[in-house]
Amino acid sequence: MPMAYLPAITVTAGASEANNLGTSATLHQNDINHQQAATSDTATILTKIPGINVQSAGGISNLPVIRGLADNRLRILVDGVDSIASCPNSMNSPLSYISPSAVEETTVYAGVTPVSVGGNSIGGTIVVESAEPTFSEDSNVVTSGEVGAFYRSNGNGYGANVETNIANDVLSLSYKGSYAKSDNYDAGGDFKTYTDASGSGQSLAKDEVGSTAFESQTQSVDVAYHNGDHLLQGTYLWQRVPEELYPNQRMDMLDNQLDRVNLRYKGELNWGQLEAQAYHEDVEHYMNFGKDKQFLYGNAAGMPMYTDSETIGANLKGIVDLTDQSTVTLGAEYQDYTLDDLWPASGTGMMGPDDFENINNGQRTRIGVYGEWEKQVAPKWTTQLGARYENVRTSADEVSGYNSMMMTNQGRDSAIFNASDRSTTDNNVDATAIARYDMSDNSSIEFGASHKERTPSLYERYTWSTWGMASIMNNTVGDGNGYFGDPDLKPEKSNTLSMTFDWRGADDNWGIKATPYYSHIDDYVDAVQWDSANNTAATTQTSDQYNVMRYTNQDARIYGIDITADRDLPSNAWGDWGLAGSLSYTNGKNKDTGSHLYNIMPLNASIALNHENNNWKNQVEMVAVAAKNKVSTPRNEVKTAGDGLLNLSTGYQWDAVSVEAGIDNVLDKNYALPLGGSYMGQGRTMGINNELTTGSNWGTTVPGAGRSFYMGVNYKF
Ligand SMILES: [Cu+2]
């Protein structure tokens, strides 16, 4: 029974993608389609893959987490562009720049990743591709298109997408646009005891999750030229986000503008395939306090923060088929990234008279080369060996703060930073070995080992202020703490071993796939509590409050297992039935401190009953997650209770029209998101441990959405 629903797909992905070593799962457009009505967040759709979770952020920009590693530790390629979040809170994450409706296919490589898709990452790679251009068979001009719309009851979310193509056999022109907007969503019940919101008399109900509203608009124009075995494609993508609020950050994104030009060439040559790419990306990002957070502080009208970045990149890749049935992939990559993060003076109090330079002319240049060799060495054995070298250079210029007031130590901290060596060149080496033994046509065992290295981000190396108010604005994990960097941070070095057992019944009506894994990470970038007055690591640790933390290299290890299983049930007059389930467990520990790592998803499982009758598909899904009791001690990470959720969905496909509808969290459970971080969605968020009129809000977690009805319609012409 070919199930189009996600849990079944992720199980069969191993078998259907058997040619791609190291692939953990692939989602195709059919799998993604029915999720578009339920969420506007591309990363959330990936959570249907076991071992993939999201760290909560804004409504369209959650951060994917692969087996406990997130954000800069993952490589995310959207149409080959390796973009970087340009924000001290990682708000404009790479996946926020592609709407679910524009995604054609997503492939996730977890842990042991082929070097051809890796680089400057230790956790894995997410490859997202939008649709390839279409051409007509002959010289006639053909047109096609698609329009869609959705509505969600919780938060009153709605949106639409449109796509049109016109092409002959040589040229193809297409336009894509999508729009999504939502108010704050409600939790399944009261999750906080206070209602005071913005310090000016407004209030939020105890079950309203403040700062979860968003509005986003993404468009692209695509021109493609096709001649024999050559395809040349140029895309201009622009996104405008006038408002995206963050329930676990002290700031909100009040404007984000992306402009990206992406040129790609693919050709079949007599020696193999050649792919070439060049791209340019401009990001202008503006933050301040949104409508649910206090805006006025004395005579200071908020805290404006501007982040600008420019990225230029080029990739070259050749896939050579050798005469001995082996394939060699050779590639070279270049990327140059420039970042400025400036906070203009505001009012006549603490935030002035000068501008605060958070990162001044930050630079990161990567030059990488790799080679990968793959061969079926014996009838049942396929192996892949790969090595990659990257030269990564980072630097930043001198900085200055708002002022040199003694209490805030901006004068001292900027002087120390400016006197330090702020330019580093890393020589990073990756190596991967994967071998698969095919026990039968649809069962296999895959063994993988890898060594991967990642240079710390510019925010990890070059943020400098130990002042509480400035450091809490530098936080990429949504835990309410303040962070600052260390120019001497060394690259993270990860060694990973994993195995994938993939068994399917001879008639393909059942299957189980299990991947245990173990990683040891040298120089993992964790953080320690800081004594700002003496500018040294704190000797006494605080608990139950937010702190100023400094990034530091420590050793860590992560192990766990991802399991999926599926089974067909007997068909009857009602149609075809099947069960699909998954289970994931991750355990992460800091070997230096003995603390657990932050943001590790607790044990979680799902089971779905799928039904299909001709073009009608239904699903009943139960998702359960255990309590999160293993938390990061230095970060005072907040524990969360376990929960179980029930979701229902249905969909019908006619020739041109499809309808999807469903209810998420049918029982309206009030539950905390295990990776939701600290709730910072309302109040006086500029004050560390002073967010409420009653003091600190520490201990409040970000809840998931209560019951939500959703419906989407799509029409293809
Ligand atoms: Cu931001």
Coordinates of C-alpha atoms in Angstrom, one line a residue, residues 16 80 95 130 136 172 193 226 250 254 308-309 321 326 360 379 405 431 439 447 483 505 524 559 642 651 655 698:
S16 CA 13.4 4.0 -1.9
G80 CA 22.3 25.1 -3.1
L95 CA 14.7 27.7 6.2
S130 CA 12.3 23.9 -5.0
S136 CA 7.4 21.8 -23.2
S172 CA 11.0 28.6 -19.1
T193 CA -0.1 33.6 36.3
H226 CA 17.5 24.4 -21.6
R250 CA 13.6 39.6 24.5
L254 CA 10.0 44.1 13.1
D308 CA 23.0 43.8 7.8
S309 CA 24.8 41.0 6.0
D321 CA 31.7 7.9 -13.7
S326 CA 32.8 3.6 -9.4
N360 CA 31.6 45.7 13.6
P379 CA 27.6 -7.8 -5.1
M405 CA 29.5 54.0 32.5
A431 CA 36.4 12.6 6.6
M439 CA 20.9 -8.5 2.9
F447 CA 27.8 1.4 8.8
Y483 CA 25.8 35.4 26.0
G505 CA 9.2 -8.0 4.9
Y524 CA 32.0 21.7 21.8
Y559 CA 24.3 9.2 21.8
G642 CA 5.7 15.0 29.5
G651 CA -7.3 14.9 2.5
D655 CA -7.5 15.7 -10.8
W698 CA 12.2 32.5 35.2

